[in-house]
Coordinates of C-alpha atoms in Angstrom, one line a residue:
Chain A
X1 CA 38.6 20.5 -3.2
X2 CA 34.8 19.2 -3.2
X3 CA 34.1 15.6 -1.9
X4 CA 33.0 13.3 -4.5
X5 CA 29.0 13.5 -3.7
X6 CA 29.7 17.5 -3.8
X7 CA 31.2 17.0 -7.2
X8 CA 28.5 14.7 -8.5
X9 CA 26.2 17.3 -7.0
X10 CA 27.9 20.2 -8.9
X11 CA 28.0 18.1 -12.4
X12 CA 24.4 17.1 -12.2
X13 CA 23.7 20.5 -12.1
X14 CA 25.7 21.5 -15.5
X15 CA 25.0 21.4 -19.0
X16 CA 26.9 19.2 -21.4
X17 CA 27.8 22.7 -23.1
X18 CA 28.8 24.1 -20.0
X19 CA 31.3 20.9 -18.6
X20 CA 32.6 20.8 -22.2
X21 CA 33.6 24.4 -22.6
X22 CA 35.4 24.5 -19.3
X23 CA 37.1 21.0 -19.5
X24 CA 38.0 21.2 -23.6
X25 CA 39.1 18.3 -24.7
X26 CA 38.6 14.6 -22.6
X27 CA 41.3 12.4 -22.9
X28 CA 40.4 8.4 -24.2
X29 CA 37.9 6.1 -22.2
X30 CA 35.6 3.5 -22.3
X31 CA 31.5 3.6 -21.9
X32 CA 30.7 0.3 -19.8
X33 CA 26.9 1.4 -18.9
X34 CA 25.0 3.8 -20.9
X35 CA 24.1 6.5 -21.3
X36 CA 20.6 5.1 -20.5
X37 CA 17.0 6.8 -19.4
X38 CA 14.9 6.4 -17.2
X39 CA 12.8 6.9 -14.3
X40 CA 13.3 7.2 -10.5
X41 CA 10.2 7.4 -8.3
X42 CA 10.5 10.6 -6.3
X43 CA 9.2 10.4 -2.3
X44 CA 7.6 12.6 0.1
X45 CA 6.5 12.4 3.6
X46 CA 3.0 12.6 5.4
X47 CA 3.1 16.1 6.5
X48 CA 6.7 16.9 5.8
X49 CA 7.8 14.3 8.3
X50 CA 5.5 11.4 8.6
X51 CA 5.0 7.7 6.5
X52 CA 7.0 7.9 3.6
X53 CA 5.1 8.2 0.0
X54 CA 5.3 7.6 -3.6
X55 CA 4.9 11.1 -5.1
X56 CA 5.2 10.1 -8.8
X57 CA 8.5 9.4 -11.1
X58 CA 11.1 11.7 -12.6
X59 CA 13.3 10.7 -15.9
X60 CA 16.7 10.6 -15.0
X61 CA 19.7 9.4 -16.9
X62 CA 22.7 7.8 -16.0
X63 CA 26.2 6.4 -17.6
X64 CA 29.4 4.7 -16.4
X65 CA 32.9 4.7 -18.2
X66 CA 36.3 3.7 -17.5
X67 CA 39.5 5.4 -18.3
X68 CA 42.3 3.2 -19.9
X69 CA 43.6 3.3 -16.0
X70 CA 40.3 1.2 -14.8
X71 CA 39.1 4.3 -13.0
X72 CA 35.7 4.2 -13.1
X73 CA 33.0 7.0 -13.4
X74 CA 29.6 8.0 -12.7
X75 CA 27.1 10.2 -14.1
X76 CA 23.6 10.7 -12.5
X77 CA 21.3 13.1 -13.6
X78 CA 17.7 14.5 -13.8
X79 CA 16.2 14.6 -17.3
X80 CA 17.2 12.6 -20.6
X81 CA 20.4 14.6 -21.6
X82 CA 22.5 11.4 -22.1
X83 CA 25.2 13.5 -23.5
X84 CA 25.7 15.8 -20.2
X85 CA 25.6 12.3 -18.3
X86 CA 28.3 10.6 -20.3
X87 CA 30.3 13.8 -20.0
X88 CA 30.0 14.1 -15.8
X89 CA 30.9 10.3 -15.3
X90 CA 34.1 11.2 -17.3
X91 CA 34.8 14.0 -15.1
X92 CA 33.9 12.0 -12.3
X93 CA 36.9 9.3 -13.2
X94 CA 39.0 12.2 -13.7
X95 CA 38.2 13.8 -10.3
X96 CA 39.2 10.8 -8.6
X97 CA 42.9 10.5 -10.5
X98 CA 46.1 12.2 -9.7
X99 CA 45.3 15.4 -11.7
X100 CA 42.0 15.4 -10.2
X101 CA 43.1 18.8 -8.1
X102 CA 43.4 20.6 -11.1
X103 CA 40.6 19.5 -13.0
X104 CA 38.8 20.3 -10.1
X105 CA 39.6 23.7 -10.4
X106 CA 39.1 24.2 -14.1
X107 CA 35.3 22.2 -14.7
X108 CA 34.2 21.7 -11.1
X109 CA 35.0 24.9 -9.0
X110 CA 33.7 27.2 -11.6
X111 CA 30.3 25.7 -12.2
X112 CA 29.7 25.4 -8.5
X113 CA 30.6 29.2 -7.9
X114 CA 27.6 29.5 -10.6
X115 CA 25.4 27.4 -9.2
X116 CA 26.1 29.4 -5.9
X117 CA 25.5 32.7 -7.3
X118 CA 22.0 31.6 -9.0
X119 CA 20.8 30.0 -5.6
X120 CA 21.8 32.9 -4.1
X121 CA 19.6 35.5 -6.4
X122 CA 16.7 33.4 -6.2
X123 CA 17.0 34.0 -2.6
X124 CA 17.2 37.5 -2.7
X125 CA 14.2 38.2 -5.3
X126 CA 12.7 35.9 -2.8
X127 CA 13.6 38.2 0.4
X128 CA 12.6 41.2 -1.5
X129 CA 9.0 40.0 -1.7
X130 CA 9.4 39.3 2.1
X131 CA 6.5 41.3 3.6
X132 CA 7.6 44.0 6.2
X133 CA 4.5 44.3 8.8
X134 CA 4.2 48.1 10.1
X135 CA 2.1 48.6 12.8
X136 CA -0.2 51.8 12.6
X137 CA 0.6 54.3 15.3
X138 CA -2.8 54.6 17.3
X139 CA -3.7 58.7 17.8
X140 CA -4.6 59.9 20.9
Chain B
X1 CA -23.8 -14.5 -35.8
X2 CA -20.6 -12.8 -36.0
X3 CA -19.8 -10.4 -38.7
X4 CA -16.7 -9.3 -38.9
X5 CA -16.4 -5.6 -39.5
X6 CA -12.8 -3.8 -40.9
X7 CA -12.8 -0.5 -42.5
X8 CA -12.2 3.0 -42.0
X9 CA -8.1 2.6 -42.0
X10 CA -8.7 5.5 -44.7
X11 CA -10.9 7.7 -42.8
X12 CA -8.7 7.5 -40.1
X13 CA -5.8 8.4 -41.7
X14 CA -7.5 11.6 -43.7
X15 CA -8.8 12.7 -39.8
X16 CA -5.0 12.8 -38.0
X17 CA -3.9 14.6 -41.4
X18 CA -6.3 17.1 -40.7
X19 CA -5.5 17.0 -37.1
X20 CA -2.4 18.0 -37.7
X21 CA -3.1 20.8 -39.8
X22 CA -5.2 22.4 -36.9
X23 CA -2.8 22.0 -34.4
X24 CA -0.6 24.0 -36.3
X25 CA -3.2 26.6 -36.8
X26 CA -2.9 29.9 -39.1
X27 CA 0.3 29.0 -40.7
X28 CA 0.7 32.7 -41.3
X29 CA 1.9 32.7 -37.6
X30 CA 5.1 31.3 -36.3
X31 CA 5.0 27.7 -34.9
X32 CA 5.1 27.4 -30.7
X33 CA 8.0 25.3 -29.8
X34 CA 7.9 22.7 -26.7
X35 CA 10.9 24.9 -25.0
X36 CA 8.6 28.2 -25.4
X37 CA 5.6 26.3 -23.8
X38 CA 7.5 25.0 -20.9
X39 CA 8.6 28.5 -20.4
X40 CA 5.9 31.0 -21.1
X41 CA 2.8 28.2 -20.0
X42 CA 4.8 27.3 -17.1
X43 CA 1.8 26.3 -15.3
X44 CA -0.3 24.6 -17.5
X45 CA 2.8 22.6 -18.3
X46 CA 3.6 21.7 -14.1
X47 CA -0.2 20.7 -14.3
X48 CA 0.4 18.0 -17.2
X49 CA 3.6 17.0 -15.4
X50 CA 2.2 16.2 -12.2
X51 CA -0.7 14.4 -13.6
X52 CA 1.0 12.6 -15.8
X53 CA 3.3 11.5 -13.1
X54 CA 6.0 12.1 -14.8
X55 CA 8.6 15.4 -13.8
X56 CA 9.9 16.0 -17.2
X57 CA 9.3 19.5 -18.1
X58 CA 10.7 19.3 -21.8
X59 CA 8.7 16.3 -22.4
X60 CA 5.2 17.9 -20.4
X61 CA 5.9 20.7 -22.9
X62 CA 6.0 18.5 -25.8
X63 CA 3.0 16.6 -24.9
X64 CA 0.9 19.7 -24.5
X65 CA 1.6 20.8 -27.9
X66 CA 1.0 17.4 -29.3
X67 CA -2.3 17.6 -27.3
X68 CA -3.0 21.7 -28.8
X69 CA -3.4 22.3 -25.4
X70 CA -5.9 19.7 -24.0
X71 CA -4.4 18.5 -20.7
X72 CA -5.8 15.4 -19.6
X73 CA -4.8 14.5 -23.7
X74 CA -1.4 15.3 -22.5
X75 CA -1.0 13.7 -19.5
X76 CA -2.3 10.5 -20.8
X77 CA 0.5 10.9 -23.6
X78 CA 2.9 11.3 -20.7
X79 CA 1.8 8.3 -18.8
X80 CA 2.5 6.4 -22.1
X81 CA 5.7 7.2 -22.7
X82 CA 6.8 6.9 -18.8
X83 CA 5.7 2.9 -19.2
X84 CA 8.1 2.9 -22.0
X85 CA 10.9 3.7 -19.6
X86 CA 12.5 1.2 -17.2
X87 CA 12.6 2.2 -13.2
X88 CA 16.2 2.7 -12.2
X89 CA 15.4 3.1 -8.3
X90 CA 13.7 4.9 -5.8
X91 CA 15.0 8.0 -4.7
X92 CA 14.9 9.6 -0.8
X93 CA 12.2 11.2 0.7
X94 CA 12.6 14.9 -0.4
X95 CA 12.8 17.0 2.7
X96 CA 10.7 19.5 1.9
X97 CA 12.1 21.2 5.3
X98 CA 15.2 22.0 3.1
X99 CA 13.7 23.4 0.5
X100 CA 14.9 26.6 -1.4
X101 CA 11.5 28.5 -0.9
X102 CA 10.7 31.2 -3.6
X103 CA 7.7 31.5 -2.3
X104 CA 5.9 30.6 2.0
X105 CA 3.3 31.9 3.1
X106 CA 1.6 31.1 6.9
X107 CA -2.4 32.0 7.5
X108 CA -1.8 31.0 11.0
X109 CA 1.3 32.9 11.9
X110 CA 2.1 36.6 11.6
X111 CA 5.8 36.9 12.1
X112 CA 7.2 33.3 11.7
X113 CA 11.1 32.5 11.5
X114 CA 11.7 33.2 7.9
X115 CA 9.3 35.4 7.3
X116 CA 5.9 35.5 4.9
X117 CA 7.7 35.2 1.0
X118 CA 5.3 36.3 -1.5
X119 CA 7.1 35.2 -4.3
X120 CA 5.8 35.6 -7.7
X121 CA 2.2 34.5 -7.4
X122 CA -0.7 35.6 -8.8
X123 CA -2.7 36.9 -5.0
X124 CA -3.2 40.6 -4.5
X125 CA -3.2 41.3 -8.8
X126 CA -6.2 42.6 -9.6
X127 CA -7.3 40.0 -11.9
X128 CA -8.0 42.3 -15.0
X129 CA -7.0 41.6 -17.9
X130 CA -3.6 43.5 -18.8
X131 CA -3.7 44.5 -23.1
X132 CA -0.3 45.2 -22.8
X133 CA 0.5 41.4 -22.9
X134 CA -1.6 41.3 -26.5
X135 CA 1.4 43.4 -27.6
X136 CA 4.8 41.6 -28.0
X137 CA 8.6 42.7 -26.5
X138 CA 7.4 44.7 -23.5
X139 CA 10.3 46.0 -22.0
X140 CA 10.5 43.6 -18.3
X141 CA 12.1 45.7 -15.1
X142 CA 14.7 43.4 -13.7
X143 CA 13.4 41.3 -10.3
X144 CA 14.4 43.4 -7.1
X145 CA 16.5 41.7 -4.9
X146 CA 17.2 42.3 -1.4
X147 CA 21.5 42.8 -0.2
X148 CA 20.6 39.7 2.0
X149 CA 18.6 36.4 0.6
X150 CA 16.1 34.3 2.7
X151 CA 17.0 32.9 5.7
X152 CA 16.1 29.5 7.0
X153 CA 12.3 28.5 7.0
X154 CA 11.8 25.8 9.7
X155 CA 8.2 24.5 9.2
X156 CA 5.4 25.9 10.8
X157 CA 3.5 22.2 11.9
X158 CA 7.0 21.8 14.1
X159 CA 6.0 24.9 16.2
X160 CA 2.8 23.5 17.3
X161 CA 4.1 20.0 17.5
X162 CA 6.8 21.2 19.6
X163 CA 4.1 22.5 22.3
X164 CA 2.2 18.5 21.8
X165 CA -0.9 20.7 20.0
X166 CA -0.4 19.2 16.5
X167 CA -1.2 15.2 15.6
X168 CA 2.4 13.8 15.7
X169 CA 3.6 12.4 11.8
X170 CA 5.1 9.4 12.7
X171 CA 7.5 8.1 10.5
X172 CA 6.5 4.7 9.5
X173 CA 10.0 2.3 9.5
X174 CA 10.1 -1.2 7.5
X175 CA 9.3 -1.8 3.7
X176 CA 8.6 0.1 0.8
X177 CA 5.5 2.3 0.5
X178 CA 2.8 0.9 -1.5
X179 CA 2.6 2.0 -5.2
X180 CA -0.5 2.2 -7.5
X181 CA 1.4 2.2 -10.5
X182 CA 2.4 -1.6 -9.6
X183 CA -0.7 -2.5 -8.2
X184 CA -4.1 -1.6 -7.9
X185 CA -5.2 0.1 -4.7
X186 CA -6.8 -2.1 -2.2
X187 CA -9.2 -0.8 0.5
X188 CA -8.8 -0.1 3.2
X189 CA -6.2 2.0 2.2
X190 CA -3.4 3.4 3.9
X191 CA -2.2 6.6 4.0
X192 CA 0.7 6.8 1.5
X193 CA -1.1 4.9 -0.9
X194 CA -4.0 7.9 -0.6
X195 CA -1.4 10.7 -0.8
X196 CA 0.4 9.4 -4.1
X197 CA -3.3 9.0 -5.6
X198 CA -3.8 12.7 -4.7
X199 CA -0.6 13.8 -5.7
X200 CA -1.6 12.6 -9.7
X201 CA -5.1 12.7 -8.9
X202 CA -7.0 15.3 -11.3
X203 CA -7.2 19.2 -10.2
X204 CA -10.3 20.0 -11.3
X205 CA -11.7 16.4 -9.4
X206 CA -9.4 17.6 -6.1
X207 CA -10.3 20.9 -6.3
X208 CA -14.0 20.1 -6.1
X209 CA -14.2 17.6 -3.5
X210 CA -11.7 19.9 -1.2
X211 CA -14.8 23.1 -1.9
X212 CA -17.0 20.4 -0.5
X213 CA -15.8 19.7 2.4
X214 CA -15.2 23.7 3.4
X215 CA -18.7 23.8 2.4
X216 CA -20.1 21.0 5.4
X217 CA -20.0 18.1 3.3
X218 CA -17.4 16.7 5.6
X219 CA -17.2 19.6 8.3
X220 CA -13.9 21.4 8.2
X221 CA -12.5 24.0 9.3
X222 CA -9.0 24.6 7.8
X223 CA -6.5 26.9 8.4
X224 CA -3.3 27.2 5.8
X225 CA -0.6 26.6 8.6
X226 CA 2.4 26.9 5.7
X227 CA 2.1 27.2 2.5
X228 CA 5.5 27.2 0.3
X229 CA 7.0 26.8 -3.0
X230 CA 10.6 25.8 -4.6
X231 CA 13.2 23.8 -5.5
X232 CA 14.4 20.4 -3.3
X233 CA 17.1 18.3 -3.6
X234 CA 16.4 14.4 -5.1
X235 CA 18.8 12.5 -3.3
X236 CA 19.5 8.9 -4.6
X237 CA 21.8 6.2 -3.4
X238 CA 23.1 4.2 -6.4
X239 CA 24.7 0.7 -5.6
X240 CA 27.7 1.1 -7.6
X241 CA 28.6 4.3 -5.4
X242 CA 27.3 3.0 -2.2
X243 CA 26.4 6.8 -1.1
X244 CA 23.6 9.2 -1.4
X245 CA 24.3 11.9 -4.7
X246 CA 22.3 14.6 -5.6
X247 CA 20.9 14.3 -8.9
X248 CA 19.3 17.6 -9.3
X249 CA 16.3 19.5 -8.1
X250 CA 12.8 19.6 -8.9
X251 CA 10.4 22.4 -7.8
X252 CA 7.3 21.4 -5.4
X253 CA 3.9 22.7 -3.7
X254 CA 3.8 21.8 -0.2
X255 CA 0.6 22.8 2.0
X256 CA 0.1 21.9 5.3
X257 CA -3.3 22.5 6.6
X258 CA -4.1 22.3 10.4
X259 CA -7.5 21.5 11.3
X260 CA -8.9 21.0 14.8
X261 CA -10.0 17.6 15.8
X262 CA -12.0 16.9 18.9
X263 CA -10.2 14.5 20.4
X264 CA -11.3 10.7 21.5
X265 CA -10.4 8.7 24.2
X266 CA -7.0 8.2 23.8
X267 CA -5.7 11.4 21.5
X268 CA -6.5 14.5 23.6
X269 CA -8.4 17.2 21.3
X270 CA -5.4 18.5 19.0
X271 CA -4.3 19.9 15.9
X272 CA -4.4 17.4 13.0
X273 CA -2.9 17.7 9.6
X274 CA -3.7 17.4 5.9
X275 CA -1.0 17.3 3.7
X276 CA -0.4 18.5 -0.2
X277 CA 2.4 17.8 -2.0
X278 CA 2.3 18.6 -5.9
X279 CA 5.0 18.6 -8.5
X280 CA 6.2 21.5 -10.7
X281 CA 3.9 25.0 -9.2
X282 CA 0.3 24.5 -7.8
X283 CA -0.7 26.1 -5.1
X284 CA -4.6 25.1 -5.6
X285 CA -4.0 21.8 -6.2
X286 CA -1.5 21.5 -3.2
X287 CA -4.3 23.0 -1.0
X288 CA -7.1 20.5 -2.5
X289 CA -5.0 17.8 -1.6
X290 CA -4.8 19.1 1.9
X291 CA -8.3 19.1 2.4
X292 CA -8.8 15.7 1.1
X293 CA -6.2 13.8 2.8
X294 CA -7.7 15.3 5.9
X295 CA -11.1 14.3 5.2
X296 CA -10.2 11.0 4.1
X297 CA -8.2 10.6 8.0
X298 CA -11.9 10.8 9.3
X299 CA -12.2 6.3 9.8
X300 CA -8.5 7.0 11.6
X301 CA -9.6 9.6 14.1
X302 CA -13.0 7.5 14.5
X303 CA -15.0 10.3 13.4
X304 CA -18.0 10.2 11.3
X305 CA -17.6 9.2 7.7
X306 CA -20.7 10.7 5.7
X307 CA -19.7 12.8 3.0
X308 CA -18.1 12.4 -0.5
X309 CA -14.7 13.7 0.0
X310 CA -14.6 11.5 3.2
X311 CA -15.0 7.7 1.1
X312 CA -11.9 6.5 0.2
X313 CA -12.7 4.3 -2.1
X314 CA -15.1 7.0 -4.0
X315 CA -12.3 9.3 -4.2
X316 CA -9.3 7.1 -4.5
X317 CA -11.3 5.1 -7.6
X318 CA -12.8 8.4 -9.0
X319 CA -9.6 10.7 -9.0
X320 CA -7.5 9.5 -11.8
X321 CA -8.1 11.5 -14.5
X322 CA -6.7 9.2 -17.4
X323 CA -8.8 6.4 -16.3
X324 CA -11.4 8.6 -16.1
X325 CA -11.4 9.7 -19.6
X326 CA -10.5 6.7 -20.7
X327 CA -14.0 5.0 -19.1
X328 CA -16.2 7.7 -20.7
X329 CA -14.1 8.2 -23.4
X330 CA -14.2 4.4 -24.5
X331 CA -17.8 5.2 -25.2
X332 CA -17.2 6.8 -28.7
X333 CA -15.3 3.3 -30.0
X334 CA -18.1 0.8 -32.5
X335 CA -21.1 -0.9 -30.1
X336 CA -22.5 -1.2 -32.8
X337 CA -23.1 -5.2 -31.9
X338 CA -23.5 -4.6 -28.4
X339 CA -26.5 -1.6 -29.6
X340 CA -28.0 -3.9 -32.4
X341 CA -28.8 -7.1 -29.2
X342 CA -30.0 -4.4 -27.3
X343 CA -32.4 -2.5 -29.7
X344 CA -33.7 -6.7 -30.8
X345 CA -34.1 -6.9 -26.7
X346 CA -36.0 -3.8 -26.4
X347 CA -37.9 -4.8 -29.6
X348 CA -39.1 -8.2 -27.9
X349 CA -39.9 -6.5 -24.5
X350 CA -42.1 -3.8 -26.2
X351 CA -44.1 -6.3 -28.3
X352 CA -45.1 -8.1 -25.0
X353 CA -45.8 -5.2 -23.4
X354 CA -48.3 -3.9 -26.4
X355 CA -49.9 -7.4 -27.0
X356 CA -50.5 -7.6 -22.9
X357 CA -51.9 -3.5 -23.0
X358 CA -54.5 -4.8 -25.6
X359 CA -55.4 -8.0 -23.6
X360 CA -56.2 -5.8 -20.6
X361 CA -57.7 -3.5 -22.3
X362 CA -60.0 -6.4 -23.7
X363 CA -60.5 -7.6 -20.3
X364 CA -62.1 -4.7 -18.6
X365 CA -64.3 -4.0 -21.7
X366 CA -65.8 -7.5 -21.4

């Protein structure tokens, strides 16, 4: 099973659709913060490694609930889909519960095979535009 | 006196009902949507974003269609709405280092670990124009894609700092970096604060003042030591977790341009750096900022300061394209009181000047 940052990693990642078709139906909670929008100012470095930098801002959307248990959950995202957000921070409480294992295995291990699968063709259209150098033969 | 002046609430209204009508165009022709722009003008979208300073692709998209098309109009609507949003926190530095490259390319190495990625770009097309695309439902070959992916691509400014040849980026410790969208810049200013001007500075304005200094109005002589493309993590650290989460990716230009500095009395001659970093796609843009933020190093490395692209505050105060247009835009709003004291002033002035023409004139005929 993930950790929790490789969960919220994986959910961030998902669509509202795609959480909610694997998970079905969530069972009661609470909202206590949220779903709410708005920015969080993205940083580089001076030449990849130097002084750190303000690069410019990024919407991002986040939401906290509780499940009648207290457990609480977090959902952090990129973009303004409060809806995905609201659904990971309930899947985050779950995760964390005693059936976390097997809602692991139903929402979270699935979309993170995805996710896998799609990094993993980007890299490969990327390596086939890899350029092969030949050297020309010199004639004598 | 004051006269005070209202009207033209109807005019108004009758122009941005029009407007309307001719951003929708010949309504014989389907409507664009904002989710087909931030697909199909990709680009042009990634432009607005990252001078808007705001990475929202949805909402870039939306204001370029509310724009038809104008980008600085649509960047200035994204800065708008961004100030409508609160600031939740600060995220990580991205390490670019980690990045998932679709494209990184190297001018200055041949065979580098990782290899030369072409990616989908534009160089080596023959720049004609293809009347296939006028035709619509093309059939598309798939992507080819190699049985192996990329492998790691370690950057290419760490091989020559490895051997001492390349400026050393120190990372500064201690504080926040400065930001411009909380205060205004102050001069002299430091590093970051140039680099996040750059960053939303516009293209066009970048892109000019980098051609400048290739062309001696600042002497350099850059080479592209990596140039590359992709997606990076944006790591943030919320309180009520207490650990770093990864909140999704955005996609970033990074250039690093290595340009040979002569040395002084206590930095032995070397390798320095410029440094682009753009949101969204844009290699030229990336590469303008490169050349800039090495120009603008020149009062740093003691060297001489004469040209444009090398005065901070000329560049740093001249960059932003939304203040820009909002300066000479401003322009086109009533002066009509301002205009009226003037032309009375210039009335005055040019009565003097005729009554004292004729007094001279008088003088030399007696």
């Amino acid at each position: 099973m993930a950790t929790r940052p490789e969960w919220i990693s994986v959910l961030a990642r998902a669509s509202a659709e795609e959480i909610g078709s694997l998970a079905g139906p969530l069972p009661p909670y609470r909202r206590l913060r949220g779903p709410e929008t708005g920015l969080t100012m993205l940083r580089g470095r001076a030449g990849g490694a130097g002084a750190v930098f303000n690069l410019g801002e990024a919407t991002a959307t986040r939401c906290t609930v509780a499940l009648p248990d207290g457990t609480l959950g977090h959902g952090w995202r990129l973009g303004r889909d409060r809806h995905a957000a609201e659904v990971a921070a309930v899947m985050d409480a779950l995760l964390q519960g005693a059936e976390g294992e097997a809602w692991h295995a139903r929402v979270v291990a699935p979309l993170a095979e995805a996710q896998r699968a799609a990094r993993e063709q980007k890299s490969r259209r990327a390596a086939a535009t890899a350029v092969r150098f030949s050297t020309l033969g010199t004639m004598r | 006196m004051y006269v005070a002046v209202k009207g033209g609430d109807a005019a108004i209204e009758a122009a941005h009902r029009w407007l309307a009508h001719e951003r929708r165009g010949d309504t014989a022709l389907p409507e664009i949507t904002a989710a087909q722009l931030r697909e199909q003008m990709a680009l042009a979208v990634d432009r607005v974003m990252a001078e808007g300073s705001c990475l929202d692709r949805d909402l870039a998209a939306l204001a370029l269609k509310q724009s038809r098309g104008d980008a600085v109009e649509a960047a200035f609507l994204l800065r708008a709405y961004r100030n409508t949003l609160p600031r939740f926190m600060a995220a990580e530095p991205l390490d670019t280092g980690a990045m998932q490259a679709r494209r990184r390319i190297s001018a200055t190495y041949k065979d580098l670990p990782g290899g030369q990625v072409l990616g989908p770009t534009f160089d080596y097309t023959h720049r004609l124009l293809d009347f296939a695309l006028a035709a619509e439902g093309a059939a598309l070959p798939a992507p080819e894609e190699d049985a192996e992916g990329t492998g790691p691509m370690p950057q290419v400014t760490g091989f020559l700092a490895g051997e001492g040849l390349m400026r050393e980026e120190v990372p500064e410790e201690g504080g926040a970096p400065p930001d411009l969208t909380r205060e205004p810049p102050s001069f002299p200013a430091s590093r970051p604060l140039r680099l996040q001007a750059l960053a939303r500075g516009d293209e066009g304005f970048l892109l000019g003042l980098g051609y400048s200094t290739q062309r001696g109005y600042g002497n350099a002589h850059p080479f592209v030591a990596e140039l590359r493309v992709g997606e990076v993590e944006v790591l943030v650290e919320p309180p009520e977790l207490g650990f770093a989460i990864s909140i999704g990716e955005v996609t970033v230009t990074e250039c690093q341009m290595a340009t040979q500095f002569a040395g002084s009395r206590e930095e032995p001659p070397q390798f320095t750096r410029g440094y682009g970093l753009i949101p969204g796609q844009n290699e030229r843009k990336a590469m303008a900022m490169a050349l800039v933020d090495r120009a603008l190093m020149a009062r740093e490395l003691g060297e001489e300061a004469t040209a444009p692209a090398q005065d901070e505050e000329f560049v740093l105060l001249h960059s932003d394209n939304v203040e820009a247009t909002g300066f000479v835009e401003h322009l086109k709003l009533p002066h009509h009181v301002d205009f009226q004291s003037e032309l009375e002033k210039l009335r005055s002035i040019r009565r003097r000047w005729e009554a004292e023409r004729i007094a001279a004139r008088k003088e030399a005929a007696e």
